[in-house]
Amino acid sequence: MTERQPLLLQSDASDYEGSRGSAARPVRSSPPDNTLVNVHSEDSLAAASGSGDEEIGSTDKSYNPTHHRDLEHPTSNFDTLVHLLKGNIGTGILAMPDAFKNAGLYVGLFGTMIMGAICTHCMHMLVNCSHELCRRFQQPSLDFSEVAYCSFESGPLGLRRYSMLARRIVTTFLFITQIGFCCVYFLFVALNIKDVMDHYYKMPVQIYLLIMLGPMILLNLVRNLKYLTPVSLVAALLTVAGLAITFSYMLVELPDVHTVKPVATWATLPLYFGTAIYAFEGIGVVLPLENNMRTPEDFGGTTGVLNTGMVIVACLYTAVGFFGYLKYGEHVEGSITLNLPQGDTLSQLVRISMAVAIFLSYTLQFYVPVNIVEPFVRSHFDTTRAKDLSATVLRVVLVTFTFLLATCIPNLGSIISLVGAVSSSALALIAPPIIEVITFYNVGYGRFNWMLWKDVLILIFGLCGFVFGTWASLAQILNDTTH
């Protein structure tokens, strides 16, 4: 429901408003999927580490950040596991059969497992870096962009000047990721409604997108997430029901494995990468979830919450991709719901329920990018009325922007692959190894520098996926628009 919601801290509010003073870390008083947490300014983080370069680079081993977290309503291990599953399972799981089509049945099968293992390891890397930097900067917890900032700020002297740039790059990719999710959500809802209505009356998908624009704008004028809690609950229930019924269709009368390609061509493999990494990109929720746990020591480890949740996610994604592609073969659509029998009443209910669930979930995804940009917009106005009006106009403009993007790219599979290749790979595969290398440069990389070599390999893999995935996705989008 809150698919991969980064739970962004309103990171650059202090920069935009011009207040660069020290700020106390707020108390988290509600679960991470319903709260956006304010963060420190970069100066307050630097001040916490001490004024000298030697102090910044040192780590106080006696400081345990988990003992200094003031949580009014900490989450249990089970709550955290549920939030982790919610943060990783959304429209991406419905696109996995299309990903398998671009990889081949067996390449998709083993590739998805390997991709899940790498992404999970990168999540562990980010958590470990966060713990190290929390001790180094004497902070109870940090978010993704703060970790990027602190790693550069306490890294080699030549890189410290780029600490604010690193923070803004991470924030920018989080913004791009969430805007991309919103475009996918817009198009997903329109395509599923169109598929239902085509049984009675056919209209272009752009008409359905236009019809949705008004209600979507009105829904996203709600600024308090507290009022969206019932909406989130309904969306979660509809998603579970829709997935269960979809499985019942996929597992009936499965054809032989020889009816589909075991291995696809090299040309389509980058598209598989983009879709798969889009589906697995839950790295944005990892730190907020760990920061809000009652027993954060249970988050990592071999049998910890993170590994348990990601194994479940990887198994679900692999199962949907494998059986969905095996069932529908080369005719599989960008969302598996579009392959369900059109005239069947139950399949129509699945499409409608999933469309409503994703429509209601759009607001939660939209809440993140709007809270990145809103402080900057409000800082240009003096009166409270003008600030509120500008914030309202911003919401209308951003929703309309996602509508225009969805209208220009009517191929759901292409836009999912593009979002995954551009932003998801940057956050999930490129940023963590860079952060880890810089964070532990003065601590050491282990025997034979194994950590360094491992991070370099992951970085190369992520960069290749970024470049070739983006190129293949753009080529497919441009090819679709010219026909």
Coordinates of C-alpha atoms in Angstrom, one line a residue:
M1 CA 0.0 0.0 0.0
T2 CA 2.7 2.4 0.9
E3 CA 5.0 0.9 -1.7
R4 CA 8.6 1.7 -1.0
Q5 CA 7.5 5.1 0.6
P6 CA 10.8 6.7 1.6
L7 CA 9.2 8.4 4.6
L8 CA 11.3 11.4 3.7
L9 CA 12.4 13.7 6.3
Q10 CA 11.5 17.2 5.2
S11 CA 15.1 17.5 4.5
D12 CA 15.8 20.8 3.0
A13 CA 13.3 22.9 4.8
S14 CA 16.0 24.5 6.9
D15 CA 18.0 25.3 3.8
Y16 CA 15.1 26.8 1.9
E17 CA 13.9 28.9 4.8
G18 CA 17.4 30.1 5.4
S19 CA 17.6 29.0 9.0
R20 CA 20.7 27.0 9.4
G21 CA 20.8 26.8 13.2
S22 CA 20.8 23.7 15.3
A23 CA 17.5 21.9 15.7
A24 CA 16.6 19.3 18.2
R25 CA 15.5 15.9 16.9
P26 CA 11.7 15.6 17.2
V27 CA 9.9 12.8 18.9
R28 CA 8.4 10.2 16.6
S29 CA 4.9 9.8 17.9
S30 CA 3.3 7.6 15.2
P31 CA 4.2 4.7 13.0
P32 CA 6.6 5.3 10.2
D33 CA 4.1 4.8 7.4
N34 CA 2.0 7.6 8.7
T35 CA 4.6 10.2 9.5
L36 CA 7.2 12.3 7.8
V37 CA 9.9 13.2 10.2
N38 CA 11.8 16.5 10.3
V39 CA 15.6 16.3 10.1
H40 CA 18.6 18.2 11.3
S41 CA 20.1 20.9 9.3
E42 CA 23.6 20.0 8.0
D43 CA 25.1 22.5 10.5
S44 CA 23.5 20.8 13.5
L45 CA 24.9 17.5 12.3
A46 CA 28.4 19.0 11.9
A47 CA 28.2 20.7 15.2
A48 CA 27.3 17.4 16.9
S49 CA 30.5 15.9 15.6
G50 CA 32.8 18.6 17.0
S51 CA 34.7 21.4 15.3
G52 CA 38.0 19.6 14.3
D53 CA 38.6 17.3 11.4
E54 CA 40.1 14.7 13.7
E55 CA 37.0 14.7 15.9
I56 CA 34.8 14.3 12.9
G57 CA 36.7 11.2 11.7
S58 CA 36.7 9.5 15.1
T59 CA 34.0 7.2 16.5
D60 CA 33.0 7.0 20.1
K61 CA 32.5 3.2 20.6
S62 CA 30.8 3.8 24.0
Y63 CA 27.9 5.7 22.4
N64 CA 25.0 3.5 21.5
P65 CA 22.5 5.4 19.3
T66 CA 19.6 3.1 20.1
H67 CA 19.8 4.0 23.8
H68 CA 19.2 7.7 23.0
R69 CA 16.1 7.4 20.8
D70 CA 13.1 9.0 22.4
L71 CA 10.2 7.1 20.9
E72 CA 6.7 7.7 22.2
H73 CA 5.1 4.8 20.2
P74 CA 7.9 2.4 19.2
T75 CA 7.0 -0.4 16.8
S76 CA 7.3 -4.1 17.6
N77 CA 9.2 -6.6 15.4
F78 CA 5.9 -7.8 13.9
D79 CA 4.8 -4.2 13.2
T80 CA 8.1 -3.5 11.5
L81 CA 7.8 -6.6 9.4
V82 CA 4.3 -5.6 8.2
H83 CA 5.5 -2.1 7.4
L84 CA 8.5 -3.6 5.5
L85 CA 6.2 -5.8 3.4
K86 CA 3.9 -2.9 2.8
G87 CA 6.8 -0.8 1.7
N88 CA 8.0 -3.3 -0.9
I89 CA 4.8 -4.8 -2.3
G90 CA 2.8 -2.7 -4.7
T91 CA 2.4 -2.2 -8.4
G92 CA 5.9 -3.7 -8.9
I93 CA 4.7 -7.2 -8.1
L94 CA 2.1 -7.0 -10.8
A95 CA 4.7 -6.1 -13.3
M96 CA 7.0 -9.1 -12.6
P97 CA 5.5 -11.4 -15.3
D98 CA 6.4 -8.7 -17.8
A99 CA 9.9 -8.6 -16.4
F100 CA 10.2 -12.3 -16.8
K101 CA 9.2 -11.9 -20.4
N102 CA 12.2 -9.6 -21.0
A103 CA 14.5 -12.0 -19.2
G104 CA 13.3 -15.5 -20.0
L105 CA 11.7 -18.0 -17.6
Y106 CA 14.9 -19.3 -16.0
V107 CA 17.0 -16.1 -16.2
G108 CA 14.1 -14.3 -14.5
L109 CA 13.8 -17.0 -11.9
F110 CA 17.4 -17.0 -10.8
G111 CA 18.0 -13.3 -11.6
T112 CA 15.1 -12.2 -9.3
M113 CA 16.6 -14.2 -6.4
I114 CA 20.0 -12.8 -7.0
M115 CA 18.6 -9.2 -7.4
G116 CA 16.7 -9.7 -4.1
A117 CA 19.9 -10.8 -2.3
I118 CA 21.9 -7.9 -3.6
C119 CA 19.2 -5.3 -2.7
T120 CA 18.9 -6.8 0.7
H121 CA 22.6 -6.7 1.3
C122 CA 22.6 -3.0 0.2
M123 CA 19.9 -2.4 2.8
H124 CA 22.2 -4.0 5.5
M125 CA 25.0 -1.8 4.2
L126 CA 22.9 1.4 4.7
V127 CA 21.9 0.4 8.2
N128 CA 25.5 -0.4 9.2
C129 CA 26.7 2.9 7.9
S130 CA 23.9 4.7 9.7
H131 CA 24.9 3.0 13.0
E132 CA 28.6 4.0 12.5
L133 CA 27.8 7.6 11.6
C134 CA 25.3 7.9 14.5
R135 CA 28.1 7.0 16.9
R136 CA 30.5 9.3 15.0
F137 CA 28.1 12.3 15.1
Q138 CA 26.5 11.4 18.5
Q139 CA 23.0 11.3 16.9
P140 CA 20.3 8.8 17.9
S141 CA 19.2 8.1 14.3
L142 CA 19.7 9.3 10.7
D143 CA 17.7 9.1 7.5
F144 CA 19.0 8.2 4.0
S145 CA 19.9 11.7 2.9
E146 CA 21.5 12.4 6.3
V147 CA 23.6 9.3 6.1
A148 CA 24.9 10.5 2.7
Y149 CA 25.7 13.9 4.1
C150 CA 27.5 12.5 7.2
S151 CA 29.5 10.0 5.3
F152 CA 31.0 12.7 3.1
E153 CA 31.3 15.1 6.1
S154 CA 33.4 12.7 8.0
G155 CA 35.1 11.2 5.0
P156 CA 38.4 12.1 3.3
L157 CA 39.2 15.8 3.5
G158 CA 38.9 16.3 -0.3
L159 CA 35.3 15.0 -0.3
R160 CA 33.9 17.0 2.6
R161 CA 33.1 20.0 0.5
Y162 CA 30.7 17.7 -1.4
S163 CA 28.7 16.6 1.7
M164 CA 25.8 18.9 1.0
L165 CA 25.8 17.9 -2.7
A166 CA 25.6 14.3 -1.7
R167 CA 22.6 15.0 0.5
R168 CA 20.8 16.9 -2.2
I169 CA 21.5 14.2 -4.8
V170 CA 20.0 11.5 -2.6
T171 CA 17.0 13.8 -1.9
T172 CA 16.6 14.5 -5.7
F173 CA 16.6 10.8 -6.6
L174 CA 14.1 10.1 -3.8
F175 CA 11.9 12.9 -5.3
I176 CA 12.3 11.5 -8.9
T177 CA 11.5 8.0 -7.6
Q178 CA 8.3 9.1 -5.9
I179 CA 7.1 11.2 -8.9
G180 CA 7.8 8.1 -11.0
F181 CA 5.7 6.0 -8.7
C182 CA 2.9 8.5 -8.9
C183 CA 3.0 8.4 -12.8
V184 CA 2.9 4.6 -12.6
Y185 CA -0.1 4.7 -10.2
F186 CA -1.9 7.2 -12.5
L187 CA -1.4 5.0 -15.6
F188 CA -2.1 1.7 -13.7
V189 CA -5.5 2.9 -12.5
A190 CA -6.5 4.3 -15.9
L191 CA -5.5 1.1 -17.8
N192 CA -7.4 -1.2 -15.4
I193 CA -10.5 0.9 -15.6
K194 CA -10.2 1.1 -19.4
D195 CA -9.9 -2.7 -19.5
V196 CA -13.1 -3.1 -17.5
M197 CA -15.0 -0.5 -19.5
D198 CA -13.9 -1.8 -22.9
H199 CA -16.2 -4.6 -22.4
Y200 CA -19.1 -2.1 -22.6
Y201 CA -17.7 1.0 -24.4
K202 CA -14.2 1.7 -25.8
M203 CA -12.4 5.0 -25.2
P204 CA -8.7 6.0 -25.4
V205 CA -6.8 5.7 -22.1
Q206 CA -6.1 9.4 -22.2
I207 CA -9.8 10.1 -21.6
Y208 CA -9.7 8.0 -18.4
L209 CA -6.6 9.8 -17.3
L210 CA -8.4 13.1 -17.8
I211 CA -11.5 11.9 -15.9
M212 CA -9.2 10.9 -13.0
L213 CA -7.4 14.2 -12.8
G214 CA -10.1 16.1 -10.9
P215 CA -10.7 13.6 -8.1
M216 CA -6.9 13.0 -7.8
I217 CA -6.3 16.7 -7.3
L218 CA -9.0 16.9 -4.7
L219 CA -7.8 13.9 -2.8
N220 CA -4.2 15.2 -2.7
L221 CA -5.3 18.6 -1.2
V222 CA -5.5 16.7 2.1
R223 CA -2.4 17.7 4.0
N224 CA -2.7 15.7 7.2
L225 CA -1.8 12.0 6.9
K226 CA -3.9 11.3 10.0
Y227 CA -7.0 11.7 7.9
L228 CA -5.7 9.2 5.3
T229 CA -5.3 6.3 7.7
P230 CA -8.8 4.8 6.9
V231 CA -7.9 5.3 3.2
S232 CA -4.7 3.4 3.7
L233 CA -6.4 0.5 5.5
V234 CA -9.0 0.1 2.7
A235 CA -6.2 0.2 0.1
A236 CA -4.3 -2.5 1.9
L237 CA -7.3 -4.8 2.2
L238 CA -8.2 -4.4 -1.5
T239 CA -4.6 -5.1 -2.5
V240 CA -4.4 -8.3 -0.5
A241 CA -7.8 -9.5 -1.9
G242 CA -6.7 -8.6 -5.5
L243 CA -3.4 -10.5 -5.3
A244 CA -5.1 -13.6 -3.8
I245 CA -7.7 -13.7 -6.6
T246 CA -5.0 -13.1 -9.3
F247 CA -3.0 -16.1 -8.0
S248 CA -6.1 -18.2 -8.3
Y249 CA -6.3 -17.3 -12.0
M250 CA -2.6 -17.8 -12.7
L251 CA -2.3 -21.3 -11.1
V252 CA -5.1 -22.9 -13.1
E253 CA -4.3 -24.9 -16.2
L254 CA -0.6 -23.9 -16.4
P255 CA 1.0 -24.8 -19.7
D256 CA 4.3 -26.7 -20.1
V257 CA 7.5 -24.7 -19.4
H258 CA 8.6 -25.4 -23.0
T259 CA 5.9 -23.0 -24.2
V260 CA 7.9 -19.9 -23.1
K261 CA 11.5 -18.8 -23.6
P262 CA 14.0 -20.0 -21.0
V263 CA 16.4 -17.2 -21.9
A264 CA 15.5 -13.9 -23.6
T265 CA 17.7 -11.8 -25.9
W266 CA 20.4 -9.4 -24.6
A267 CA 18.5 -6.5 -26.0
T268 CA 15.6 -7.0 -23.5
L269 CA 17.6 -7.9 -20.4
P270 CA 18.0 -4.2 -19.4
L271 CA 14.2 -3.9 -19.4
Y272 CA 14.1 -6.8 -17.0
F273 CA 16.7 -5.1 -14.8
G274 CA 14.7 -1.9 -14.6
T275 CA 11.4 -3.6 -13.7
A276 CA 13.0 -5.9 -11.2
I277 CA 14.9 -3.1 -9.4
Y278 CA 11.7 -1.0 -9.4
A279 CA 10.0 -3.8 -7.6
F280 CA 12.7 -4.4 -5.1
E281 CA 13.4 -0.7 -4.4
G282 CA 12.3 -0.6 -0.7
I283 CA 15.6 0.9 0.6
G284 CA 13.9 4.2 1.4
V285 CA 11.8 2.7 4.2
V286 CA 14.6 0.8 5.8
L287 CA 16.1 3.4 8.1
P288 CA 12.8 5.0 9.2
L289 CA 11.6 1.5 10.2
E290 CA 14.8 0.6 12.0
N291 CA 14.8 4.0 13.8
N292 CA 11.3 3.4 15.1
M293 CA 11.7 -0.1 16.5
R294 CA 11.4 -1.0 20.1
T295 CA 14.3 -3.5 19.7
P296 CA 16.3 -2.2 16.8
E297 CA 19.0 -4.9 17.4
D298 CA 16.4 -7.4 16.0
F299 CA 16.3 -5.6 12.6
G300 CA 19.6 -7.0 11.2
G301 CA 21.1 -10.4 11.6
T302 CA 20.7 -13.6 9.7
T303 CA 17.1 -14.2 11.1
G304 CA 16.3 -10.6 11.7
V305 CA 13.3 -8.6 10.6
L306 CA 15.0 -7.3 7.4
N307 CA 16.1 -10.7 6.1
T308 CA 12.7 -12.3 7.0
G309 CA 10.7 -9.6 5.2
M310 CA 12.9 -9.5 2.1
V311 CA 12.9 -13.3 1.8
I312 CA 9.1 -13.2 1.8
V313 CA 9.1 -10.3 -0.8
A314 CA 11.6 -12.1 -3.0
C315 CA 9.5 -15.3 -2.9
L316 CA 6.3 -13.5 -3.8
Y317 CA 7.9 -11.6 -6.6
T318 CA 9.5 -14.7 -8.0
A319 CA 6.3 -16.7 -7.8
V320 CA 4.2 -14.0 -9.5
G321 CA 6.8 -13.5 -12.2
F322 CA 7.3 -17.2 -12.9
F323 CA 3.7 -18.3 -12.9
G324 CA 2.4 -15.2 -14.6
Y325 CA 4.8 -15.5 -17.5
L326 CA 4.3 -19.2 -17.7
K327 CA 0.5 -18.8 -17.8
Y328 CA 0.3 -15.9 -20.4
G329 CA 3.7 -16.2 -22.2
E330 CA 4.6 -13.5 -24.7
H331 CA 1.1 -11.9 -24.4
V332 CA 1.7 -10.8 -20.8
E333 CA 0.9 -7.2 -20.1
G334 CA 2.7 -4.5 -18.0
S335 CA 0.3 -5.4 -15.2
I336 CA -0.8 -9.0 -14.8
T337 CA -4.3 -7.8 -13.9
L338 CA -4.7 -6.8 -17.6
N339 CA -4.3 -10.4 -18.6
L340 CA -7.2 -11.7 -16.6
P341 CA -10.3 -12.8 -18.6
Q342 CA -12.2 -9.7 -19.6
G343 CA -15.7 -11.0 -19.5
D344 CA -15.4 -12.7 -16.2
T345 CA -17.1 -11.0 -13.3
L346 CA -14.5 -12.0 -10.7
S347 CA -11.6 -10.7 -12.8
Q348 CA -13.5 -7.4 -13.4
L349 CA -13.7 -7.1 -9.6
V350 CA -10.0 -7.7 -9.3
R351 CA -9.2 -4.9 -11.8
I352 CA -11.6 -2.5 -10.0
S353 CA -10.3 -3.4 -6.5
M354 CA -6.7 -3.0 -7.5
A355 CA -7.4 0.2 -9.4
V356 CA -9.2 1.7 -6.3
A357 CA -6.4 0.5 -4.0
I358 CA -3.7 2.1 -6.1
F359 CA -5.8 5.3 -6.6
L360 CA -6.1 5.6 -2.8
S361 CA -2.4 4.8 -2.3
Y362 CA -1.3 7.6 -4.7
T363 CA -1.8 10.2 -2.0
L364 CA 0.7 8.5 0.3
Q365 CA 3.3 8.3 -2.5
F366 CA 2.6 11.9 -3.4
Y367 CA 3.0 13.1 0.1
V368 CA 6.8 12.6 -0.1
P369 CA 7.8 14.7 -3.2
V370 CA 5.4 17.5 -2.2
N371 CA 7.1 17.8 1.2
I372 CA 10.5 18.1 -0.5
V373 CA 9.5 21.0 -2.7
E374 CA 6.9 22.8 -0.5
P375 CA 9.3 24.4 2.0
F376 CA 11.2 26.0 -0.9
V377 CA 8.0 27.3 -2.5
R378 CA 6.6 28.7 0.8
S379 CA 9.9 30.5 1.6
H380 CA 9.2 32.9 -1.4
F381 CA 6.1 34.3 0.3
D382 CA 5.7 36.4 3.4
T383 CA 2.1 36.1 4.7
T384 CA 0.5 32.9 6.0
R385 CA -2.3 33.1 3.5
A386 CA 0.1 33.5 0.5
K387 CA 2.2 30.5 1.8
D388 CA -0.9 28.3 2.1
L389 CA -2.1 29.4 -1.3
S390 CA 1.3 28.7 -2.9
A391 CA 1.3 25.2 -1.3
T392 CA -2.1 24.4 -2.7
V393 CA -1.1 25.5 -6.2
L394 CA 2.1 23.4 -5.9
R395 CA 0.0 20.3 -5.2
V396 CA -2.3 21.0 -8.2
V397 CA 0.8 21.5 -10.4
L398 CA 2.6 18.4 -9.3
V399 CA -0.5 16.2 -9.7
T400 CA -1.1 17.7 -13.1
F401 CA 2.6 17.0 -14.0
T402 CA 2.3 13.3 -13.1
F403 CA -0.9 13.2 -15.2
L404 CA 0.9 14.7 -18.2
L405 CA 3.8 12.2 -17.9
A406 CA 1.4 9.3 -17.7
T407 CA -0.4 10.7 -20.8
C408 CA 2.8 10.9 -22.8
I409 CA 4.0 7.4 -21.9
P410 CA 0.9 5.1 -22.2
N411 CA 3.0 1.9 -22.0
L412 CA 3.0 0.8 -18.3
G413 CA 5.8 -1.7 -18.6
S414 CA 8.1 1.0 -20.2
I415 CA 7.5 3.6 -17.5
I416 CA 8.0 1.1 -14.7
S417 CA 11.3 0.0 -16.3
L418 CA 12.4 3.6 -16.8
V419 CA 11.7 4.6 -13.2
G420 CA 13.5 1.5 -11.9
A421 CA 16.6 2.0 -14.1
V422 CA 17.0 5.7 -13.4
S423 CA 16.1 6.3 -9.8
S424 CA 15.7 2.9 -8.1
S425 CA 19.1 1.7 -9.2
A426 CA 20.7 4.9 -8.0
L427 CA 19.2 4.6 -4.6
A428 CA 19.3 0.8 -4.1
L429 CA 22.6 -0.2 -5.9
I430 CA 24.7 2.9 -6.5
A431 CA 24.4 5.0 -3.4
P432 CA 24.9 2.3 -0.6
P433 CA 28.4 1.1 -1.8
I434 CA 29.6 4.7 -2.3
I435 CA 28.4 5.6 1.2
E436 CA 30.0 2.5 2.7
V437 CA 33.4 3.0 1.0
I438 CA 33.5 6.6 2.2
T439 CA 32.2 5.9 5.7
F440 CA 34.8 3.2 6.5
Y441 CA 37.8 4.6 4.6
N442 CA 39.5 5.5 8.0
V443 CA 38.3 2.3 9.7
G444 CA 39.4 -0.2 7.2
Y445 CA 37.9 -2.5 4.6
G446 CA 38.7 -5.9 6.2
R447 CA 41.2 -8.5 5.2
F448 CA 42.4 -8.1 1.6
N449 CA 40.1 -5.1 1.4
W450 CA 37.2 -7.5 0.7
M451 CA 34.6 -4.8 1.5
L452 CA 36.1 -2.4 -1.0
W453 CA 36.1 -5.0 -3.8
K454 CA 32.6 -6.1 -3.0
D455 CA 31.4 -2.5 -3.1
V456 CA 33.1 -1.8 -6.4
L457 CA 31.4 -4.9 -8.0
I458 CA 28.0 -3.8 -6.7
L459 CA 28.7 -0.3 -7.9
I460 CA 29.6 -1.5 -11.4
F461 CA 26.5 -3.7 -11.5
G462 CA 24.3 -0.7 -10.5
L463 CA 26.0 1.7 -13.0
C464 CA 25.6 -0.8 -15.9
G465 CA 21.9 -1.3 -15.0
F466 CA 21.4 2.4 -14.7
V467 CA 23.0 3.1 -18.1
F468 CA 21.7 0.2 -20.2
G469 CA 18.3 0.0 -18.4
T470 CA 17.6 3.7 -19.0
W471 CA 18.7 3.5 -22.6
A472 CA 16.6 0.4 -23.3
S473 CA 13.5 1.9 -21.6
L474 CA 13.8 5.2 -23.4
A475 CA 14.3 3.4 -26.7
Q476 CA 11.1 1.4 -26.1
I477 CA 9.1 4.5 -25.1
L478 CA 10.3 6.4 -28.2
N479 CA 9.6 3.4 -30.4
D480 CA 6.0 3.2 -29.0
T481 CA 5.3 6.9 -29.5
T482 CA 6.5 6.8 -33.1
H483 CA 4.0 4.0 -34.0

